Amino acid sequence: MKLVVAIVQARDADGLVRALTDRGFHTTQINSAGGFLRESNVTLLLGVQEAYLADVIRITRQHSHART
């Protein structure tokens, strides 16, 4: 079992949580603000079997985007 901690921007969180849930992964969501310009962030915590770790990372990358 692996613990995945994903910190994403708040605007990406709903779509990411929905995509993870649709594929059977359950998350704990912690809302926060911080960093430069005090942007809203969401920390997602997931307990994942090692066999599914690559799937979680792929889904997270598909639904989270870097912004400038």
PDB file of N, CA, C and O in Angstrom:
ATOM      1  N   MET A   1       0.855  -1.173   0.000  1.00  0.00           N
ATOM      2  CA  MET A   1       0.000   0.000   0.000  1.00  0.00           C
ATOM      3  C   MET A   1       0.899   1.233   0.000  1.00  0.00           C
ATOM      4  O   MET A   1       1.881   1.288   0.726  1.00  0.00           O
ATOM      5  N   LYS A   2       0.550   2.210  -0.818  1.00  0.00           N
ATOM      6  CA  LYS A   2       1.292   3.462  -0.925  1.00  0.00           C
ATOM      7  C   LYS A   2       0.373   4.618  -0.561  1.00  0.00           C
ATOM      8  O   LYS A   2      -0.826   4.580  -0.842  1.00  0.00           O
ATOM      9  N   LEU A   3       0.944   5.640   0.059  1.00  0.00           N
ATOM     10  CA  LEU A   3       0.217   6.867   0.331  1.00  0.00           C
ATOM     11  C   LEU A   3       0.588   7.874  -0.741  1.00  0.00           C
ATOM     12  O   LEU A   3       1.759   8.199  -0.915  1.00  0.00           O
ATOM     13  N   VAL A   4      -0.411   8.357  -1.462  1.00  0.00           N
ATOM     14  CA  VAL A   4      -0.196   9.370  -2.486  1.00  0.00           C
ATOM     15  C   VAL A   4      -0.677  10.697  -1.918  1.00  0.00           C
ATOM     16  O   VAL A   4      -1.806  10.810  -1.439  1.00  0.00           O
ATOM     17  N   VAL A   5       0.190  11.703  -1.965  1.00  0.00           N
ATOM     18  CA  VAL A   5      -0.152  13.060  -1.553  1.00  0.00           C
ATOM     19  C   VAL A   5      -0.019  13.918  -2.794  1.00  0.00           C
ATOM     20  O   VAL A   5       1.083  14.090  -3.323  1.00  0.00           O
ATOM     21  N   ALA A   6      -1.141  14.428  -3.289  1.00  0.00           N
ATOM     22  CA  ALA A   6      -1.148  15.260  -4.490  1.00  0.00           C
ATOM     23  C   ALA A   6      -1.642  16.651  -4.115  1.00  0.00           C
ATOM     24  O   ALA A   6      -2.738  16.794  -3.577  1.00  0.00           O
ATOM     25  N   ILE A   7      -0.828  17.659  -4.396  1.00  0.00           N
ATOM     26  CA  ILE A   7      -1.219  19.047  -4.138  1.00  0.00           C
ATOM     27  C   ILE A   7      -1.498  19.681  -5.490  1.00  0.00           C
ATOM     28  O   ILE A   7      -0.603  19.784  -6.330  1.00  0.00           O
ATOM     29  N   VAL A   8      -2.747  20.075  -5.699  1.00  0.00           N
ATOM     30  CA  VAL A   8      -3.169  20.630  -6.982  1.00  0.00           C
ATOM     31  C   VAL A   8      -3.876  21.958  -6.756  1.00  0.00           C
ATOM     32  O   VAL A   8      -4.336  22.258  -5.645  1.00  0.00           O
ATOM     33  N   GLN A   9      -3.964  22.747  -7.812  1.00  0.00           N
ATOM     34  CA  GLN A   9      -4.695  24.000  -7.706  1.00  0.00           C
ATOM     35  C   GLN A   9      -6.176  23.696  -7.556  1.00  0.00           C
ATOM     36  O   GLN A   9      -6.692  22.713  -8.095  1.00  0.00           O
ATOM     37  N   ALA A  10      -6.865  24.558  -6.825  1.00  0.00           N
ATOM     38  CA  ALA A  10      -8.277  24.329  -6.513  1.00  0.00           C
ATOM     39  C   ALA A  10      -9.121  24.170  -7.771  1.00  0.00           C
ATOM     40  O   ALA A  10     -10.050  23.365  -7.797  1.00  0.00           O
ATOM     41  N   ARG A  11      -8.789  24.906  -8.817  1.00  0.00           N
ATOM     42  CA  ARG A  11      -9.602  24.814 -10.043  1.00  0.00           C
ATOM     43  C   ARG A  11      -9.460  23.467 -10.742  1.00  0.00           C
ATOM     44  O   ARG A  11     -10.283  23.119 -11.577  1.00  0.00           O
ATOM     45  N   ASP A  12      -8.429  22.698 -10.430  1.00  0.00           N
ATOM     46  CA  ASP A  12      -8.257  21.361 -11.007  1.00  0.00           C
ATOM     47  C   ASP A  12      -8.844  20.264 -10.123  1.00  0.00           C
ATOM     48  O   ASP A  12      -9.032  19.138 -10.578  1.00  0.00           O
ATOM     49  N   ALA A  13      -9.121  20.567  -8.892  1.00  0.00           N
ATOM     50  CA  ALA A  13      -9.460  19.539  -7.903  1.00  0.00           C
ATOM     51  C   ALA A  13     -10.756  18.797  -8.208  1.00  0.00           C
ATOM     52  O   ALA A  13     -10.792  17.572  -8.122  1.00  0.00           O
ATOM     53  N   ASP A  14     -11.818  19.504  -8.555  1.00  0.00           N
ATOM     54  CA  ASP A  14     -13.103  18.826  -8.768  1.00  0.00           C
ATOM     55  C   ASP A  14     -13.031  17.793  -9.883  1.00  0.00           C
ATOM     56  O   ASP A  14     -13.491  16.667  -9.731  1.00  0.00           O
ATOM     57  N   GLY A  15     -12.436  18.171 -11.004  1.00  0.00           N
ATOM     58  CA  GLY A  15     -12.309  17.236 -12.121  1.00  0.00           C
ATOM     59  C   GLY A  15     -11.427  16.054 -11.779  1.00  0.00           C
ATOM     60  O   GLY A  15     -11.715  14.915 -12.163  1.00  0.00           O
ATOM     61  N   LEU A  16     -10.351  16.314 -11.044  1.00  0.00           N
ATOM     62  CA  LEU A  16      -9.445  15.235 -10.651  1.00  0.00           C
ATOM     63  C   LEU A  16     -10.124  14.275  -9.694  1.00  0.00           C
ATOM     64  O   LEU A  16     -10.049  13.057  -9.874  1.00  0.00           O
ATOM     65  N   VAL A  17     -10.790  14.792  -8.684  1.00  0.00           N
ATOM     66  CA  VAL A  17     -11.484  13.928  -7.717  1.00  0.00           C
ATOM     67  C   VAL A  17     -12.558  13.106  -8.427  1.00  0.00           C
ATOM     68  O   VAL A  17     -12.706  11.909  -8.172  1.00  0.00           O
ATOM     69  N   ARG A  18     -13.287  13.729  -9.337  1.00  0.00           N
ATOM     70  CA  ARG A  18     -14.324  13.020 -10.092  1.00  0.00           C
ATOM     71  C   ARG A  18     -13.702  11.881 -10.916  1.00  0.00           C
ATOM     72  O   ARG A  18     -14.212  10.762 -10.935  1.00  0.00           O
ATOM     73  N   ALA A  19     -12.591  12.165 -11.596  1.00  0.00           N
ATOM     74  CA  ALA A  19     -11.928  11.144 -12.415  1.00  0.00           C
ATOM     75  C   ALA A  19     -11.400   9.993 -11.554  1.00  0.00           C
ATOM     76  O   ALA A  19     -11.531   8.819 -11.935  1.00  0.00           O
ATOM     77  N   LEU A  20     -10.816  10.316 -10.414  1.00  0.00           N
ATOM     78  CA  LEU A  20     -10.321   9.265  -9.519  1.00  0.00           C
ATOM     79  C   LEU A  20     -11.465   8.422  -8.969  1.00  0.00           C
ATOM     80  O   LEU A  20     -11.379   7.191  -8.923  1.00  0.00           O
ATOM     81  N   THR A  21     -12.537   9.073  -8.561  1.00  0.00           N
ATOM     82  CA  THR A  21     -13.694   8.367  -8.008  1.00  0.00           C
ATOM     83  C   THR A  21     -14.341   7.472  -9.061  1.00  0.00           C
ATOM     84  O   THR A  21     -14.745   6.342  -8.766  1.00  0.00           O
ATOM     85  N   ASP A  22     -14.444   7.974 -10.301  1.00  0.00           N
ATOM     86  CA  ASP A  22     -15.030   7.172 -11.378  1.00  0.00           C
ATOM     87  C   ASP A  22     -14.258   5.886 -11.615  1.00  0.00           C
ATOM     88  O   ASP A  22     -14.810   4.899 -12.082  1.00  0.00           O
ATOM     89  N   ARG A  23     -12.967   5.886 -11.295  1.00  0.00           N
ATOM     90  CA  ARG A  23     -12.127   4.709 -11.497  1.00  0.00           C
ATOM     91  C   ARG A  23     -11.936   3.906 -10.210  1.00  0.00           C
ATOM     92  O   ARG A  23     -11.096   3.015 -10.140  1.00  0.00           O
ATOM     93  N   GLY A  24     -12.706   4.244  -9.166  1.00  0.00           N
ATOM     94  CA  GLY A  24     -12.708   3.443  -7.946  1.00  0.00           C
ATOM     95  C   GLY A  24     -11.715   3.855  -6.880  1.00  0.00           C
ATOM     96  O   GLY A  24     -11.540   3.134  -5.903  1.00  0.00           O
ATOM     97  N   PHE A  25     -11.059   5.009  -7.044  1.00  0.00           N
ATOM     98  CA  PHE A  25     -10.119   5.492  -6.040  1.00  0.00           C
ATOM     99  C   PHE A  25     -10.824   6.516  -5.162  1.00  0.00           C
ATOM    100  O   PHE A  25     -11.500   7.412  -5.659  1.00  0.00           O
ATOM    101  N   HIS A  26     -10.665   6.395  -3.866  1.00  0.00           N
ATOM    102  CA  HIS A  26     -11.292   7.312  -2.924  1.00  0.00           C
ATOM    103  C   HIS A  26     -10.229   8.242  -2.353  1.00  0.00           C
ATOM    104  O   HIS A  26      -9.107   7.834  -2.084  1.00  0.00           O
ATOM    105  N   THR A  27     -10.599   9.500  -2.159  1.00  0.00           N
ATOM    106  CA  THR A  27      -9.641  10.505  -1.709  1.00  0.00           C
ATOM    107  C   THR A  27     -10.125  11.214  -0.453  1.00  0.00           C
ATOM    108  O   THR A  27     -11.324  11.286  -0.199  1.00  0.00           O
ATOM    109  N   THR A  28      -9.176  11.731   0.282  1.00  0.00           N
ATOM    110  CA  THR A  28      -9.452  12.692   1.343  1.00  0.00           C
ATOM    111  C   THR A  28      -8.935  14.025   0.845  1.00  0.00           C
ATOM    112  O   THR A  28      -7.806  14.120   0.374  1.00  0.00           O
ATOM    113  N   GLN A  29      -9.783  15.048   0.918  1.00  0.00           N
ATOM    114  CA  GLN A  29      -9.450  16.361   0.371  1.00  0.00           C
ATOM    115  C   GLN A  29      -9.272  17.370   1.495  1.00  0.00           C
ATOM    116  O   GLN A  29     -10.124  17.490   2.365  1.00  0.00           O
ATOM    117  N   ILE A  30      -8.146  18.105   1.451  1.00  0.00           N
ATOM    118  CA  ILE A  30      -7.864  19.158   2.421  1.00  0.00           C
ATOM    119  C   ILE A  30      -7.656  20.447   1.641  1.00  0.00           C
ATOM    120  O   ILE A  30      -6.736  20.543   0.830  1.00  0.00           O
ATOM    121  N   ASN A  31      -8.509  21.426   1.853  1.00  0.00           N
ATOM    122  CA  ASN A  31      -8.387  22.712   1.170  1.00  0.00           C
ATOM    123  C   ASN A  31      -7.397  23.594   1.921  1.00  0.00           C
ATOM    124  O   ASN A  31      -7.363  23.595   3.143  1.00  0.00           O
ATOM    125  N   SER A  32      -6.598  24.353   1.162  1.00  0.00           N
ATOM    126  CA  SER A  32      -5.609  25.230   1.788  1.00  0.00           C
ATOM    127  C   SER A  32      -5.288  26.382   0.848  1.00  0.00           C
ATOM    128  O   SER A  32      -5.674  26.379  -0.313  1.00  0.00           O
ATOM    129  N   ALA A  33      -4.581  27.360   1.355  1.00  0.00           N
ATOM    130  CA  ALA A  33      -4.090  28.472   0.544  1.00  0.00           C
ATOM    131  C   ALA A  33      -2.653  28.728   0.944  1.00  0.00           C
ATOM    132  O   ALA A  33      -2.277  28.568   2.097  1.00  0.00           O
ATOM    133  N   GLY A  34      -1.852  29.114  -0.021  1.00  0.00           N
ATOM    134  CA  GLY A  34      -0.464  29.385   0.313  1.00  0.00           C
ATOM    135  C   GLY A  34       0.362  29.638  -0.913  1.00  0.00           C
ATOM    136  O   GLY A  34      -0.151  29.706  -2.024  1.00  0.00           O
ATOM    137  N   GLY A  35       1.626  29.811  -0.706  1.00  0.00           N
ATOM    138  CA  GLY A  35       2.525  30.065  -1.811  1.00  0.00           C
ATOM    139  C   GLY A  35       2.403  31.473  -2.338  1.00  0.00           C
ATOM    140  O   GLY A  35       1.763  32.343  -1.751  1.00  0.00           O
ATOM    141  N   PHE A  36       2.996  31.686  -3.476  1.00  0.00           N
ATOM    142  CA  PHE A  36       2.996  32.995  -4.112  1.00  0.00           C
ATOM    143  C   PHE A  36       1.576  33.402  -4.477  1.00  0.00           C
ATOM    144  O   PHE A  36       0.814  32.628  -5.034  1.00  0.00           O
ATOM    145  N   LEU A  37       1.181  34.589  -4.158  1.00  0.00           N
ATOM    146  CA  LEU A  37      -0.145  35.167  -4.419  1.00  0.00           C
ATOM    147  C   LEU A  37      -1.273  34.474  -3.654  1.00  0.00           C
ATOM    148  O   LEU A  37      -2.442  34.676  -3.942  1.00  0.00           O
ATOM    149  N   ARG A  38      -0.931  33.655  -2.686  1.00  0.00           N
ATOM    150  CA  ARG A  38      -1.930  33.016  -1.818  1.00  0.00           C
ATOM    151  C   ARG A  38      -3.014  32.292  -2.613  1.00  0.00           C
ATOM    152  O   ARG A  38      -4.190  32.388  -2.338  1.00  0.00           O
ATOM    153  N   GLU A  39      -2.610  31.550  -3.625  1.00  0.00           N
ATOM    154  CA  GLU A  39      -3.552  30.796  -4.447  1.00  0.00           C
ATOM    155  C   GLU A  39      -4.168  29.653  -3.645  1.00  0.00           C
ATOM    156  O   GLU A  39      -3.520  29.077  -2.776  1.00  0.00           O
ATOM    157  N   SER A  40      -5.398  29.312  -3.982  1.00  0.00           N
ATOM    158  CA  SER A  40      -6.071  28.190  -3.323  1.00  0.00           C
ATOM    159  C   SER A  40      -5.524  26.878  -3.863  1.00  0.00           C
ATOM    160  O   SER A  40      -5.392  26.702  -5.069  1.00  0.00           O
ATOM    161  N   ASN A  41      -5.210  25.978  -2.963  1.00  0.00           N
ATOM    162  CA  ASN A  41      -4.714  24.655  -3.304  1.00  0.00           C
ATOM    163  C   ASN A  41      -5.569  23.606  -2.626  1.00  0.00           C
ATOM    164  O   ASN A  41      -6.277  23.891  -1.664  1.00  0.00           O
ATOM    165  N   VAL A  42      -5.477  22.408  -3.122  1.00  0.00           N
ATOM    166  CA  VAL A  42      -6.147  21.274  -2.512  1.00  0.00           C
ATOM    167  C   VAL A  42      -5.111  20.160  -2.369  1.00  0.00           C
ATOM    168  O   VAL A  42      -4.385  19.867  -3.317  1.00  0.00           O
ATOM    169  N   THR A  43      -5.045  19.585  -1.193  1.00  0.00           N
ATOM    170  CA  THR A  43      -4.190  18.425  -0.967  1.00  0.00           C
ATOM    171  C   THR A  43      -5.082  17.197  -0.966  1.00  0.00           C
ATOM    172  O   THR A  43      -6.055  17.134  -0.215  1.00  0.00           O
ATOM    173  N   LEU A  44      -4.764  16.247  -1.840  1.00  0.00           N
ATOM    174  CA  LEU A  44      -5.510  14.996  -1.909  1.00  0.00           C
ATOM    175  C   LEU A  44      -4.652  13.876  -1.328  1.00  0.00           C
ATOM    176  O   LEU A  44      -3.471  13.764  -1.644  1.00  0.00           O
ATOM    177  N   LEU A  45      -5.255  13.080  -0.479  1.00  0.00           N
ATOM    178  CA  LEU A  45      -4.589  11.929   0.130  1.00  0.00           C
ATOM    179  C   LEU A  45      -5.286  10.667  -0.359  1.00  0.00           C
ATOM    180  O   LEU A  45      -6.516  10.564  -0.291  1.00  0.00           O
ATOM    181  N   LEU A  46      -4.493   9.721  -0.852  1.00  0.00           N
ATOM    182  CA  LEU A  46      -5.048   8.468  -1.348  1.00  0.00           C
ATOM    183  C   LEU A  46      -4.206   7.307  -0.848  1.00  0.00           C
ATOM    184  O   LEU A  46      -2.978   7.369  -0.904  1.00  0.00           O
ATOM    185  N   GLY A  47      -4.836   6.280  -0.382  1.00  0.00           N
ATOM    186  CA  GLY A  47      -4.162   5.029  -0.088  1.00  0.00           C
ATOM    187  C   GLY A  47      -4.361   4.119  -1.291  1.00  0.00           C
ATOM    188  O   GLY A  47      -5.492   3.829  -1.671  1.00  0.00           O
ATOM    189  N   VAL A  48      -3.260   3.703  -1.944  1.00  0.00           N
ATOM    190  CA  VAL A  48      -3.352   2.990  -3.214  1.00  0.00           C
ATOM    191  C   VAL A  48      -2.479   1.739  -3.165  1.00  0.00           C
ATOM    192  O   VAL A  48      -1.332   1.802  -2.709  1.00  0.00           O
ATOM    193  N   GLN A  49      -3.001   0.643  -3.659  1.00  0.00           N
ATOM    194  CA  GLN A  49      -2.172  -0.542  -3.810  1.00  0.00           C
ATOM    195  C   GLN A  49      -1.114  -0.245  -4.866  1.00  0.00           C
ATOM    196  O   GLN A  49      -1.369   0.446  -5.849  1.00  0.00           O
ATOM    197  N   GLU A  50       0.073  -0.778  -4.664  1.00  0.00           N
ATOM    198  CA  GLU A  50       1.204  -0.471  -5.539  1.00  0.00           C
ATOM    199  C   GLU A  50       0.906  -0.778  -7.008  1.00  0.00           C
ATOM    200  O   GLU A  50       1.358  -0.060  -7.910  1.00  0.00           O
ATOM    201  N   ALA A  51       0.096  -1.772  -7.274  1.00  0.00           N
ATOM    202  CA  ALA A  51      -0.242  -2.133  -8.650  1.00  0.00           C
ATOM    203  C   ALA A  51      -1.022  -1.023  -9.362  1.00  0.00           C
ATOM    204  O   ALA A  51      -0.999  -0.939 -10.589  1.00  0.00           O
ATOM    205  N   TYR A  52      -1.705  -0.169  -8.613  1.00  0.00           N
ATOM    206  CA  TYR A  52      -2.532   0.896  -9.192  1.00  0.00           C
ATOM    207  C   TYR A  52      -1.867   2.264  -9.128  1.00  0.00           C
ATOM    208  O   TYR A  52      -2.449   3.261  -9.564  1.00  0.00           O
ATOM    209  N   LEU A  53      -0.668   2.342  -8.609  1.00  0.00           N
ATOM    210  CA  LEU A  53       0.019   3.619  -8.442  1.00  0.00           C
ATOM    211  C   LEU A  53       0.210   4.346  -9.771  1.00  0.00           C
ATOM    212  O   LEU A  53      -0.052   5.553  -9.872  1.00  0.00           O
ATOM    213  N   ALA A  54       0.626   3.652 -10.797  1.00  0.00           N
ATOM    214  CA  ALA A  54       0.830   4.274 -12.107  1.00  0.00           C
ATOM    215  C   ALA A  54      -0.472   4.849 -12.654  1.00  0.00           C
ATOM    216  O   ALA A  54      -0.475   5.922 -13.274  1.00  0.00           O
ATOM    217  N   ASP A  55      -1.602   4.176 -12.411  1.00  0.00           N
ATOM    218  CA  ASP A  55      -2.903   4.685 -12.863  1.00  0.00           C
ATOM    219  C   ASP A  55      -3.248   5.998 -12.177  1.00  0.00           C
ATOM    220  O   ASP A  55      -3.720   6.935 -12.809  1.00  0.00           O
ATOM    221  N   VAL A  56      -3.023   6.063 -10.864  1.00  0.00           N
ATOM    222  CA  VAL A  56      -3.319   7.279 -10.107  1.00  0.00           C
ATOM    223  C   VAL A  56      -2.450   8.439 -10.595  1.00  0.00           C
ATOM    224  O   VAL A  56      -2.938   9.560 -10.790  1.00  0.00           O
ATOM    225  N   ILE A  57      -1.181   8.175 -10.832  1.00  0.00           N
ATOM    226  CA  ILE A  57      -0.285   9.227 -11.316  1.00  0.00           C
ATOM    227  C   ILE A  57      -0.715   9.697 -12.701  1.00  0.00           C
ATOM    228  O   ILE A  57      -0.750  10.901 -12.980  1.00  0.00           O
ATOM    229  N   ARG A  58      -1.074   8.774 -13.582  1.00  0.00           N
ATOM    230  CA  ARG A  58      -1.523   9.139 -14.934  1.00  0.00           C
ATOM    231  C   ARG A  58      -2.790   9.994 -14.888  1.00  0.00           C
ATOM    232  O   ARG A  58      -2.881  11.022 -15.557  1.00  0.00           O
ATOM    233  N   ILE A  59      -3.754   9.595 -14.091  1.00  0.00           N
ATOM    234  CA  ILE A  59      -5.006  10.354 -13.962  1.00  0.00           C
ATOM    235  C   ILE A  59      -4.728  11.743 -13.403  1.00  0.00           C
ATOM    236  O   ILE A  59      -5.289  12.748 -13.868  1.00  0.00           O
ATOM    237  N   THR A  60      -3.857  11.820 -12.409  1.00  0.00           N
ATOM    238  CA  THR A  60      -3.518  13.110 -11.801  1.00  0.00           C
ATOM    239  C   THR A  60      -2.862  14.028 -12.821  1.00  0.00           C
ATOM    240  O   THR A  60      -3.214  15.217 -12.909  1.00  0.00           O
ATOM    241  N   ARG A  61      -1.967  13.520 -13.623  1.00  0.00           N
ATOM    242  CA  ARG A  61      -1.310  14.334 -14.645  1.00  0.00           C
ATOM    243  C   ARG A  61      -2.287  14.777 -15.727  1.00  0.00           C
ATOM    244  O   ARG A  61      -2.175  15.878 -16.254  1.00  0.00           O
ATOM    245  N   GLN A  62      -3.252  13.948 -16.061  1.00  0.00           N
ATOM    246  CA  GLN A  62      -4.229  14.302 -17.083  1.00  0.00           C
ATOM    247  C   GLN A  62      -5.166  15.414 -16.628  1.00  0.00           C
ATOM    248  O   GLN A  62      -5.642  16.192 -17.456  1.00  0.00           O
ATOM    249  N   HIS A  63      -5.455  15.476 -15.333  1.00  0.00           N
ATOM    250  CA  HIS A  63      -6.450  16.418 -14.837  1.00  0.00           C
ATOM    251  C   HIS A  63      -5.872  17.586 -14.046  1.00  0.00           C
ATOM    252  O   HIS A  63      -6.632  18.362 -13.467  1.00  0.00           O
ATOM    253  N   SER A  64      -4.567  17.719 -14.019  1.00  0.00           N
ATOM    254  CA  SER A  64      -3.904  18.836 -13.331  1.00  0.00           C
ATOM    255  C   SER A  64      -3.000  19.520 -14.344  1.00  0.00           C
ATOM    256  O   SER A  64      -2.302  18.856 -15.113  1.00  0.00           O
ATOM    257  N   HIS A  65      -2.984  20.848 -14.307  1.00  0.00           N
ATOM    258  CA  HIS A  65      -2.229  21.585 -15.311  1.00  0.00           C
ATOM    259  C   HIS A  65      -1.361  22.652 -14.649  1.00  0.00           C
ATOM    260  O   HIS A  65      -1.807  23.323 -13.717  1.00  0.00           O
ATOM    261  N   ALA A  66      -0.152  22.805 -15.158  1.00  0.00           N
ATOM    262  CA  ALA A  66       0.734  23.884 -14.694  1.00  0.00           C
ATOM    263  C   ALA A  66       0.250  25.195 -15.297  1.00  0.00           C
ATOM    264  O   ALA A  66      -0.213  25.239 -16.436  1.00  0.00           O
ATOM    265  N   ARG A  67       0.350  26.240 -14.529  1.00  0.00           N
ATOM    266  CA  ARG A  67      -0.069  27.561 -14.994  1.00  0.00           C
ATOM    267  C   ARG A  67       1.045  28.569 -14.689  1.00  0.00           C
ATOM    268  O   ARG A  67       1.810  28.402 -13.758  1.00  0.00           O
ATOM    269  N   THR A  68       1.098  29.612 -15.498  1.00  0.00           N
ATOM    270  CA  THR A  68       2.086  30.655 -15.266  1.00  0.00           C
ATOM    271  C   THR A  68       1.404  31.941 -14.833  1.00  0.00           C
ATOM    272  O   THR A  68       0.255  32.158 -15.108  1.00  0.00           O
TER     273      THR A  68
END
